[in-house]
PDB file of C-alpha atoms in Angstrom:
ATOM      1  CA  UNK I1011       0.018  -0.026   0.014  1.00  0.00           C
ATOM      2  CA  UNK I1012       1.166   3.506  -0.927  1.00  0.00           C
ATOM      3  CA  UNK I1013      -0.221   6.777   0.286  1.00  0.00           C
ATOM      4  CA  UNK I1014       2.495   9.015  -0.684  1.00  0.00           C
ATOM      5  CA  UNK I1015       3.028  10.379  -4.149  1.00  0.00           C
ATOM      6  CA  UNK I1016       4.407  13.634  -5.484  1.00  0.00           C
ATOM      7  CA  UNK I1017       3.821  15.563  -8.690  1.00  0.00           C
ATOM      8  CA  UNK I1018       6.679  17.495 -10.257  1.00  0.00           C
ATOM      9  CA  UNK I1019       5.676  20.839 -11.750  1.00  0.00           C
ATOM     10  CA  UNK I1020       7.159  21.757 -15.183  1.00  0.00           C
ATOM     11  CA  UNK I1021       8.539  25.236 -15.716  1.00  0.00           C
ATOM     12  CA  UNK I1022       5.084  26.726 -16.611  1.00  0.00           C
ATOM     13  CA  UNK I1023       3.783  27.992 -13.235  1.00  0.00           C
ATOM     14  CA  UNK I1024       1.796  24.875 -12.594  1.00  0.00           C
ATOM     15  CA  UNK I1025      -0.138  24.873 -15.846  1.00  0.00           C
ATOM     16  CA  UNK I1026       0.857  21.357 -16.305  1.00  0.00           C
ATOM     17  CA  UNK I1027       2.495  18.613 -14.242  1.00  0.00           C
ATOM     18  CA  UNK I1028       4.769  15.694 -15.037  1.00  0.00           C
ATOM     19  CA  UNK I1029       3.821  12.161 -14.201  1.00  0.00           C
ATOM     20  CA  UNK I1030       3.339  11.253 -10.508  1.00  0.00           C
ATOM     21  CA  UNK I1031       6.330   9.602  -8.727  1.00  0.00           C
ATOM     22  CA  UNK I1032       5.951   7.206  -5.976  1.00  0.00           C
ATOM     23  CA  UNK I1033       8.357   8.194  -3.220  1.00  0.00           C
ATOM     24  CA  UNK I1034       7.670   5.555  -0.487  1.00  0.00           C
ATOM     25  CA  UNK I1035       9.434   2.234  -1.178  1.00  0.00           C
ATOM     26  CA  UNK I1036       9.200   0.405   2.089  1.00  0.00           C
ATOM     27  CA  UNK I1037       7.232  -2.996   2.063  1.00  0.00           C
ATOM     28  CA  UNK I1038       4.346  -3.444   4.468  1.00  0.00           C
ATOM     29  CA  UNK I1039       3.854   0.149   5.276  1.00  0.00           C
ATOM     30  CA  UNK I1040       1.328   2.895   5.190  1.00  0.00           C
ATOM     31  CA  UNK I1041       2.660   6.309   4.434  1.00  0.00           C
ATOM     32  CA  UNK I1042       0.840   9.736   5.312  1.00  0.00           C
ATOM     33  CA  UNK I1043       1.196  13.101   7.211  1.00  0.00           C
ATOM     34  CA  UNK I1044       3.644  14.342   4.511  1.00  0.00           C
ATOM     35  CA  UNK I1045       5.433  17.725   4.286  1.00  0.00           C
ATOM     36  CA  UNK I1046       7.273  19.283   1.282  1.00  0.00           C
ATOM     37  CA  UNK I1047       9.737  22.265   0.938  1.00  0.00           C
ATOM     38  CA  UNK I1048      11.970  23.582  -1.831  1.00  0.00           C
ATOM     39  CA  UNK I1049      14.953  26.003  -2.073  1.00  0.00           C
ATOM     40  CA  UNK I1050      14.367  29.410  -3.326  1.00  0.00           C
ATOM     41  CA  UNK I1051      15.500  28.411  -6.825  1.00  0.00           C
ATOM     42  CA  UNK I1052      13.431  25.251  -6.858  1.00  0.00           C
ATOM     43  CA  UNK I1053      16.557  22.982  -7.466  1.00  0.00           C
ATOM     44  CA  UNK I1054      16.518  21.301  -4.072  1.00  0.00           C
ATOM     45  CA  UNK I1055      13.256  19.636  -2.949  1.00  0.00           C
ATOM     46  CA  UNK I1056      12.513  17.528   0.181  1.00  0.00           C
ATOM     47  CA  UNK I1057       9.469  15.462   1.002  1.00  0.00           C
ATOM     48  CA  UNK I1058       9.164  13.869   4.469  1.00  0.00           C
ATOM     49  CA  UNK I1059       6.343  11.662   5.820  1.00  0.00           C
ATOM     50  CA  UNK I1060       5.144   9.499   8.710  1.00  0.00           C
ATOM     51  CA  UNK I1061       5.521   5.852   8.021  1.00  0.00           C
ATOM     52  CA  UNK I1062       3.574   3.101   9.751  1.00  0.00           C
ATOM     53  CA  UNK I1063       4.989  -0.417   9.439  1.00  0.00           C
ATOM     54  CA  UNK I1064       1.995  -2.620   9.314  1.00  0.00           C
ATOM     55  CA  UNK I1065       3.674  -5.630  10.727  1.00  0.00           C
ATOM     56  CA  UNK I1066       5.002  -4.002  13.881  1.00  0.00           C
ATOM     57  CA  UNK I1067       2.952  -0.746  14.220  1.00  0.00           C
ATOM     58  CA  UNK I1068       6.103   1.146  14.517  1.00  0.00           C
ATOM     59  CA  UNK I1069       5.877   4.760  13.274  1.00  0.00           C
ATOM     60  CA  UNK I1070       8.991   6.641  11.877  1.00  0.00           C
ATOM     61  CA  UNK I1071       9.733   9.714   9.724  1.00  0.00           C
ATOM     62  CA  UNK I1072      11.175   8.920   6.387  1.00  0.00           C
ATOM     63  CA  UNK I1073      12.270  11.361   3.572  1.00  0.00           C
ATOM     64  CA  UNK I1074      13.396  11.520  -0.053  1.00  0.00           C
ATOM     65  CA  UNK I1075      15.370  14.462  -1.579  1.00  0.00           C
ATOM     66  CA  UNK I1076      15.780  15.804  -5.161  1.00  0.00           C
ATOM     67  CA  UNK I1077      18.593  18.077  -6.103  1.00  0.00           C
ATOM     68  CA  UNK I1078      17.467  18.486  -9.790  1.00  0.00           C
ATOM     69  CA  UNK I1079      13.994  20.005  -9.356  1.00  0.00           C
ATOM     70  CA  UNK I1080      12.271  16.826  -8.912  1.00  0.00           C
ATOM     71  CA  UNK I1081      13.691  15.049 -12.038  1.00  0.00           C
ATOM     72  CA  UNK I1082      15.284  12.352  -9.885  1.00  0.00           C
ATOM     73  CA  UNK I1083      15.057  11.423  -6.310  1.00  0.00           C
ATOM     74  CA  UNK I1084      17.506   9.972  -3.855  1.00  0.00           C
ATOM     75  CA  UNK I1085      16.720   6.736  -2.107  1.00  0.00           C
ATOM     76  CA  UNK I1086      14.227   6.610   0.836  1.00  0.00           C
ATOM     77  CA  UNK I1087      15.935   7.233   4.156  1.00  0.00           C
ATOM     78  CA  UNK I1088      14.918   7.214   7.801  1.00  0.00           C
ATOM     79  CA  UNK I1089      15.039  10.502   9.596  1.00  0.00           C
ATOM     80  CA  UNK I1090      14.022   9.453  13.132  1.00  0.00           C
ATOM     81  CA  UNK I1091      16.998   7.275  13.578  1.00  0.00           C
ATOM     82  CA  UNK I1092      17.058   7.362  17.384  1.00  0.00           C
ATOM     83  CA  UNK I1093      13.532   6.177  17.834  1.00  0.00           C
ATOM     84  CA  UNK I1094      14.190   2.567  18.809  1.00  0.00           C
ATOM     85  CA  UNK I1095      12.257  -0.634  17.787  1.00  0.00           C
ATOM     86  CA  UNK I1096       8.793   0.469  19.099  1.00  0.00           C
ATOM     87  CA  UNK I1097       9.037   3.842  17.447  1.00  0.00           C
ATOM     88  CA  UNK I1098       6.230   6.390  17.762  1.00  0.00           C
ATOM     89  CA  UNK I1099       7.409   9.276  15.503  1.00  0.00           C
ATOM     90  CA  UNK I1100       5.655  11.351  12.904  1.00  0.00           C
ATOM     91  CA  UNK I1101       3.914  14.527  11.649  1.00  0.00           C
ATOM     92  CA  UNK I1102       7.230  15.805  10.205  1.00  0.00           C
ATOM     93  CA  UNK I1103       7.900  19.452   8.964  1.00  0.00           C
ATOM     94  CA  UNK I1104      10.719  20.280   6.532  1.00  0.00           C
ATOM     95  CA  UNK I1105      12.643  23.377   5.385  1.00  0.00           C
ATOM     96  CA  UNK I1106      15.375  24.065   2.812  1.00  0.00           C
ATOM     97  CA  UNK I1107      17.677  26.891   3.963  1.00  0.00           C
ATOM     98  CA  UNK I1108      19.727  29.240   1.830  1.00  0.00           C
ATOM     99  CA  UNK I1109      22.776  27.075   2.056  1.00  0.00           C
ATOM    100  CA  UNK I1110      20.826  24.122   0.593  1.00  0.00           C
ATOM    101  CA  UNK I1111      20.588  22.399   3.892  1.00  0.00           C
ATOM    102  CA  UNK I1112      17.474  20.142   4.687  1.00  0.00           C
ATOM    103  CA  UNK I1113      16.083  20.653   8.143  1.00  0.00           C
ATOM    104  CA  UNK I1114      13.567  18.234   9.599  1.00  0.00           C
ATOM    105  CA  UNK I1115      11.339  18.634  12.794  1.00  0.00           C
ATOM    106  CA  UNK I1116       8.873  16.064  14.054  1.00  0.00           C
ATOM    107  CA  UNK I1117       6.846  14.958  17.146  1.00  0.00           C
ATOM    108  CA  UNK I1118       7.750  11.770  18.885  1.00  0.00           C
ATOM    109  CA  UNK I1119       7.157   9.573  22.061  1.00  0.00           C
ATOM    110  CA  UNK I1120      10.454   8.187  22.835  1.00  0.00           C
ATOM    111  CA  UNK I1121      10.630   5.548  25.545  1.00  0.00           C
ATOM    112  CA  UNK I1122      10.696   5.817  28.625  1.00  0.00           C
ATOM    113  CA  UNK I1123       8.720   9.044  28.194  1.00  0.00           C
ATOM    114  CA  UNK I1124       5.018   8.991  27.734  1.00  0.00           C
ATOM    115  CA  UNK I1125       4.243  12.231  25.998  1.00  0.00           C
ATOM    116  CA  UNK I1126       5.140  13.700  22.542  1.00  0.00           C
ATOM    117  CA  UNK I1127       8.341  15.750  22.406  1.00  0.00           C
ATOM    118  CA  UNK I1128       9.782  17.746  19.394  1.00  0.00           C
ATOM    119  CA  UNK I1129      12.918  16.743  17.750  1.00  0.00           C
ATOM    120  CA  UNK I1130      14.909  18.168  14.854  1.00  0.00           C
ATOM    121  CA  UNK I1131      17.920  17.255  12.573  1.00  0.00           C
ATOM    122  CA  UNK I1132      19.374  18.250   9.395  1.00  0.00           C
ATOM    123  CA  UNK I1133      21.156  16.985   6.289  1.00  0.00           C
ATOM    124  CA  UNK I1134      23.263  18.476   3.441  1.00  0.00           C
ATOM    125  CA  UNK I1135      22.471  15.960   0.903  1.00  0.00           C
ATOM    126  CA  UNK I1136      19.962  13.300   0.184  1.00  0.00           C
ATOM    127  CA  UNK I1137      22.054  10.141   0.265  1.00  0.00           C
ATOM    128  CA  UNK I1138      24.150  10.090   3.502  1.00  0.00           C
ATOM    129  CA  UNK I1139      22.490   8.290   6.372  1.00  0.00           C
ATOM    130  CA  UNK I1140      21.217  10.557   9.252  1.00  0.00           C
ATOM    131  CA  UNK I1141      23.699   9.783  12.176  1.00  0.00           C
ATOM    132  CA  UNK I1142      22.406   8.167  15.225  1.00  0.00           C
ATOM    133  CA  UNK I1143      22.926   9.533  18.691  1.00  0.00           C
ATOM    134  CA  UNK I1144      23.250  13.188  19.596  1.00  0.00           C
ATOM    135  CA  UNK I1145      25.508  14.108  16.661  1.00  0.00           C
ATOM    136  CA  UNK I1146      22.884  16.289  14.963  1.00  0.00           C
ATOM    137  CA  UNK I1147      19.534  15.395  16.510  1.00  0.00           C
ATOM    138  CA  UNK I1148      18.123  18.087  18.942  1.00  0.00           C
ATOM    139  CA  UNK I1149      15.244  17.838  21.296  1.00  0.00           C
ATOM    140  CA  UNK I1150      13.516  21.222  21.249  1.00  0.00           C
ATOM    141  CA  UNK I1151      10.836  21.256  23.841  1.00  0.00           C
ATOM    142  CA  UNK I1152      11.504  21.386  27.575  1.00  0.00           C
ATOM    143  CA  UNK I1153       8.845  19.363  29.216  1.00  0.00           C
ATOM    144  CA  UNK I1154      10.987  17.949  32.115  1.00  0.00           C
ATOM    145  CA  UNK I1155       7.816  16.637  34.042  1.00  0.00           C
ATOM    146  CA  UNK I1156       6.666  14.523  31.125  1.00  0.00           C
ATOM    147  CA  UNK I1157       3.088  15.958  31.449  1.00  0.00           C
ATOM    148  CA  UNK I1158       2.943  18.189  28.194  1.00  0.00           C
ATOM    149  CA  UNK I1159       2.330  16.770  24.734  1.00  0.00           C
ATOM    150  CA  UNK I1160       3.794  18.678  21.772  1.00  0.00           C
ATOM    151  CA  UNK I1161       1.802  18.611  18.448  1.00  0.00           C
ATOM    152  CA  UNK I1162       0.847  20.520  15.250  1.00  0.00           C
ATOM    153  CA  UNK I1163       4.169  21.792  14.247  1.00  0.00           C
ATOM    154  CA  UNK I1164       4.536  24.654  11.720  1.00  0.00           C
ATOM    155  CA  UNK I1165       7.751  25.789  10.188  1.00  0.00           C
ATOM    156  CA  UNK I1166       9.078  28.834   8.165  1.00  0.00           C
ATOM    157  CA  UNK I1167      12.612  29.892   7.039  1.00  0.00           C
ATOM    158  CA  UNK I1168      14.660  32.672   5.682  1.00  0.00           C
ATOM    159  CA  UNK I1169      18.368  32.469   4.950  1.00  0.00           C
ATOM    160  CA  UNK I1170      19.965  30.119   7.400  1.00  0.00           C
ATOM    161  CA  UNK I1171      17.284  30.765  10.065  1.00  0.00           C
ATOM    162  CA  UNK I1172      14.504  28.293  10.676  1.00  0.00           C
ATOM    163  CA  UNK I1173      11.460  29.210  12.751  1.00  0.00           C
ATOM    164  CA  UNK I1174       9.178  26.720  14.391  1.00  0.00           C
ATOM    165  CA  UNK I1175       5.910  26.944  16.334  1.00  0.00           C
ATOM    166  CA  UNK I1176       3.842  24.073  17.872  1.00  0.00           C
ATOM    167  CA  UNK I1177       0.968  23.451  20.365  1.00  0.00           C
ATOM    168  CA  UNK I1178       2.089  22.275  23.795  1.00  0.00           C
ATOM    169  CA  UNK I1179      -0.853  20.495  25.435  1.00  0.00           C
ATOM    170  CA  UNK I1180      -0.948  19.768  29.252  1.00  0.00           C
ATOM    171  CA  UNK I1181      -1.954  16.152  30.078  1.00  0.00           C
ATOM    172  CA  UNK I1182      -2.798  17.063  33.555  1.00  0.00           C
ATOM    173  CA  UNK I1183      -6.528  17.236  34.332  1.00  0.00           C
ATOM    174  CA  UNK I1184      -7.865  20.782  33.784  1.00  0.00           C
ATOM    175  CA  UNK I1185      -4.665  21.734  32.133  1.00  0.00           C
ATOM    176  CA  UNK I1186      -4.582  24.027  29.121  1.00  0.00           C
ATOM    177  CA  UNK I1187      -2.386  24.380  25.937  1.00  0.00           C
ATOM    178  CA  UNK I1188       0.190  26.892  24.912  1.00  0.00           C
ATOM    179  CA  UNK I1189       1.814  28.014  21.565  1.00  0.00           C
ATOM    180  CA  UNK I1190       5.551  27.650  21.728  1.00  0.00           C
ATOM    181  CA  UNK I1191       8.150  29.133  19.497  1.00  0.00           C
ATOM    182  CA  UNK I1192      11.694  28.046  18.740  1.00  0.00           C
ATOM    183  CA  UNK I1193      14.416  29.012  16.235  1.00  0.00           C
ATOM    184  CA  UNK I1194      17.790  28.113  14.848  1.00  0.00           C
ATOM    185  CA  UNK I1195      19.990  30.846  13.516  1.00  0.00           C
ATOM    186  CA  UNK I1196      22.757  28.658  12.430  1.00  0.00           C
ATOM    187  CA  UNK I1197      21.376  26.341   9.814  1.00  0.00           C
ATOM    188  CA  UNK I1198      19.854  23.824  12.237  1.00  0.00           C
ATOM    189  CA  UNK I1199      23.100  23.109  14.038  1.00  0.00           C
ATOM    190  CA  UNK I1200      21.536  24.257  17.381  1.00  0.00           C
ATOM    191  CA  UNK I1201      18.290  25.631  18.677  1.00  0.00           C
ATOM    192  CA  UNK I1202      17.697  28.440  21.099  1.00  0.00           C
ATOM    193  CA  UNK I1203      15.387  28.464  24.129  1.00  0.00           C
ATOM    194  CA  UNK I1204      11.747  28.081  23.511  1.00  0.00           C
ATOM    195  CA  UNK I1205       9.241  30.776  24.112  1.00  0.00           C
ATOM    196  CA  UNK I1206       5.688  30.599  25.050  1.00  0.00           C
ATOM    197  CA  UNK I1207       3.869  33.144  22.995  1.00  0.00           C
ATOM    198  CA  UNK I1208       0.264  33.007  24.279  1.00  0.00           C
ATOM    199  CA  UNK I1209       0.964  33.102  27.958  1.00  0.00           C
ATOM    200  CA  UNK I1210       4.446  34.709  28.165  1.00  0.00           C
ATOM    201  CA  UNK I1211       4.190  35.644  31.875  1.00  0.00           C
ATOM    202  CA  UNK I1212       3.410  32.082  32.982  1.00  0.00           C
ATOM    203  CA  UNK I1213       0.284  30.338  34.232  1.00  0.00           C
ATOM    204  CA  UNK I1214      -2.456  29.011  32.157  1.00  0.00           C
ATOM    205  CA  UNK I1215      -4.924  31.596  30.841  1.00  0.00           C
ATOM    206  CA  UNK I1216      -6.243  29.877  27.626  1.00  0.00           C
ATOM    207  CA  UNK I1217      -6.342  26.796  25.434  1.00  0.00           C
ATOM    208  CA  UNK I1218      -4.479  27.854  22.346  1.00  0.00           C
ATOM    209  CA  UNK I1219      -4.093  25.921  19.149  1.00  0.00           C
ATOM    210  CA  UNK I1220      -3.913  26.006  15.307  1.00  0.00           C
ATOM    211  CA  UNK I1221      -0.754  28.080  15.134  1.00  0.00           C
ATOM    212  CA  UNK I1222       0.369  29.547  11.723  1.00  0.00           C
ATOM    213  CA  UNK I1223       3.650  31.262  11.036  1.00  0.00           C
ATOM    214  CA  UNK I1224       4.985  33.462   8.308  1.00  0.00           C
ATOM    215  CA  UNK I1225       8.181  35.375   7.781  1.00  0.00           C
ATOM    216  CA  UNK I1226       8.870  38.790   6.103  1.00  0.00           C
ATOM    217  CA  UNK I1227      12.607  38.790   5.401  1.00  0.00           C
ATOM    218  CA  UNK I1228      12.643  42.637   5.039  1.00  0.00           C
ATOM    219  CA  UNK I1229      16.485  43.284   4.316  1.00  0.00           C
ATOM    220  CA  UNK I1230      19.450  41.154   3.771  1.00  0.00           C
ATOM    221  CA  UNK I1231      20.259  41.396   7.543  1.00  0.00           C
ATOM    222  CA  UNK I1232      20.098  38.195   9.687  1.00  0.00           C
ATOM    223  CA  UNK I1233      18.534  40.067  12.510  1.00  0.00           C
ATOM    224  CA  UNK I1234      15.537  41.895  11.181  1.00  0.00           C
ATOM    225  CA  UNK I1235      13.207  39.175   9.841  1.00  0.00           C
ATOM    226  CA  UNK I1236       9.642  39.973  10.887  1.00  0.00           C
ATOM    227  CA  UNK I1237       8.042  36.867  12.136  1.00  0.00           C
ATOM    228  CA  UNK I1238       4.319  36.660  12.526  1.00  0.00           C
ATOM    229  CA  UNK I1239       2.495  33.990  14.534  1.00  0.00           C
ATOM    230  CA  UNK I1240      -1.247  33.684  14.770  1.00  0.00           C
ATOM    231  CA  UNK I1241      -3.328  31.110  16.684  1.00  0.00           C
ATOM    232  CA  UNK I1242      -6.747  30.333  18.073  1.00  0.00           C
ATOM    233  CA  UNK I1243      -7.022  31.541  21.655  1.00  0.00           C
ATOM    234  CA  UNK I1244      -9.884  30.835  24.087  1.00  0.00           C
ATOM    235  CA  UNK I1245      -9.226  33.321  26.986  1.00  0.00           C
ATOM    236  CA  UNK I1246     -12.015  35.439  25.568  1.00  0.00           C
ATOM    237  CA  UNK I1247     -14.161  33.090  23.716  1.00  0.00           C
ATOM    238  CA  UNK I1248     -12.665  31.725  20.395  1.00  0.00           C
ATOM    239  CA  UNK I1249     -10.486  34.459  19.092  1.00  0.00           C
ATOM    240  CA  UNK I1250      -7.395  34.871  16.947  1.00  0.00           C
ATOM    241  CA  UNK I1251      -4.398  36.362  18.554  1.00  0.00           C
ATOM    242  CA  UNK I1252      -1.212  37.564  16.894  1.00  0.00           C
ATOM    243  CA  UNK I1253       2.378  37.601  18.043  1.00  0.00           C
ATOM    244  CA  UNK I1254       5.080  39.688  15.987  1.00  0.00           C
ATOM    245  CA  UNK I1255       8.880  39.704  16.252  1.00  0.00           C
ATOM    246  CA  UNK I1256      10.879  42.455  14.458  1.00  0.00           C
ATOM    247  CA  UNK I1257      14.240  40.955  15.355  1.00  0.00           C
ATOM    248  CA  UNK I1258      14.290  37.411  13.763  1.00  0.00           C
ATOM    249  CA  UNK I1259      12.507  35.872  16.686  1.00  0.00           C
ATOM    250  CA  UNK I1260      14.747  37.055  19.441  1.00  0.00           C
ATOM    251  CA  UNK I1261      11.786  38.923  20.997  1.00  0.00           C
ATOM    252  CA  UNK I1262       8.065  39.304  20.485  1.00  0.00           C
ATOM    253  CA  UNK I1263       5.779  42.253  20.813  1.00  0.00           C
ATOM    254  CA  UNK I1264       2.865  42.256  23.176  1.00  0.00           C
ATOM    255  CA  UNK I1265       0.338  39.745  21.893  1.00  0.00           C
ATOM    256  CA  UNK I1266      -2.725  41.331  20.192  1.00  0.00           C
ATOM    257  CA  UNK I1267      -6.140  40.088  19.658  1.00  0.00           C
ATOM    258  CA  UNK I1268      -6.741  40.289  15.970  1.00  0.00           C
ATOM    259  CA  UNK I1269     -10.494  39.535  16.091  1.00  0.00           C
ATOM    260  CA  UNK I1270     -13.581  40.863  17.863  1.00  0.00           C
ATOM    261  CA  UNK I1271     -16.553  39.086  18.879  1.00  0.00           C
ATOM    262  CA  UNK I1272     -18.456  40.890  16.260  1.00  0.00           C
ATOM    263  CA  UNK I1273     -16.036  39.481  13.800  1.00  0.00           C
ATOM    264  CA  UNK I1274     -14.533  42.853  12.794  1.00  0.00           C
ATOM    265  CA  UNK I1275     -10.730  43.407  12.714  1.00  0.00           C
ATOM    266  CA  UNK I1276      -9.085  44.655  15.752  1.00  0.00           C
ATOM    267  CA  UNK I1277      -7.391  48.141  15.138  1.00  0.00           C
ATOM    268  CA  UNK I1278      -3.740  48.484  15.615  1.00  0.00           C
ATOM    269  CA  UNK I1279      -2.643  45.166  14.467  1.00  0.00           C
TER     270      UNK I1279
END
C-alpha cells in the first residue's frame, strides 16, 4: 500500500504537471502526514512523511530528496534514527535553507517518556544516512515533567534561520495548551530556548491551538526578519491572537487580539 506520491511541476507556473512519482518504497507500510519544501530556486526539494510499518505498528519519519528540481530522487531514508524498535514518531515538517541544507522537525514519544516531544535534525544531501545519537539530533521542547504533549508543528525559514511553532498541550486534568516558538539561526546546528507566545508571563489563561507562522525577510540582515505567528485563543471566547517579532524571533511584541466578537478586525494590528 502506498499513500505518498508527489507531482513535479514543469516550468510553466503549474499549468501542467509531469507524471506522478511514488516516493515511498518500504514494504508493509502505510505512508501519510507528509510535508514538502523547496529551495528558493526550486532546485533542491525535500519530502518527508510518517511511515507506519503494518507488521510491527512502529511509526517513523522517512524522507526523499531531489537536487535537480524533482527530475530524480535519492533513495528513501529514515530521519527518526534514534526512535528505537517501538517507534512512535511522525507529523514531520521540513525546510530548505539558503545554504541548501535540509532541516527536519517532528513529534515523537520516545521511551521511557509517555508524551510527545519535538525533535529536529538536518542533512546537507539526500544520500548520507542521518547519524544516530546526539551528533545532529536536538530535542527542542523542555517538558521535564513528562506531562505536556507537543503537536501540530509549523515551520518557516529565511536564509539560514528556521522558525518553528507548535502546540504544547498539558496532560494534567484541567490543564490548558500553549503556543511555543523556537528558532535556529545557524542552519539547524543548534536551537535556542523556547518561548511561550500566548501566555508569556506564565500560568495558564487559555487553550491555544492552530498556530500559523510566516516570515517577512525585510532586508538582507540576519537580525531583522519580521516573524508573525497567529493562533486560536480561548481566553475571551474563540478569538485569533497575533504575536510579532521584528528581530528574527529574538523577542516578540505584546500579543494582540486580531479579532473581535463581532468578527470585525481589531485596530492597531
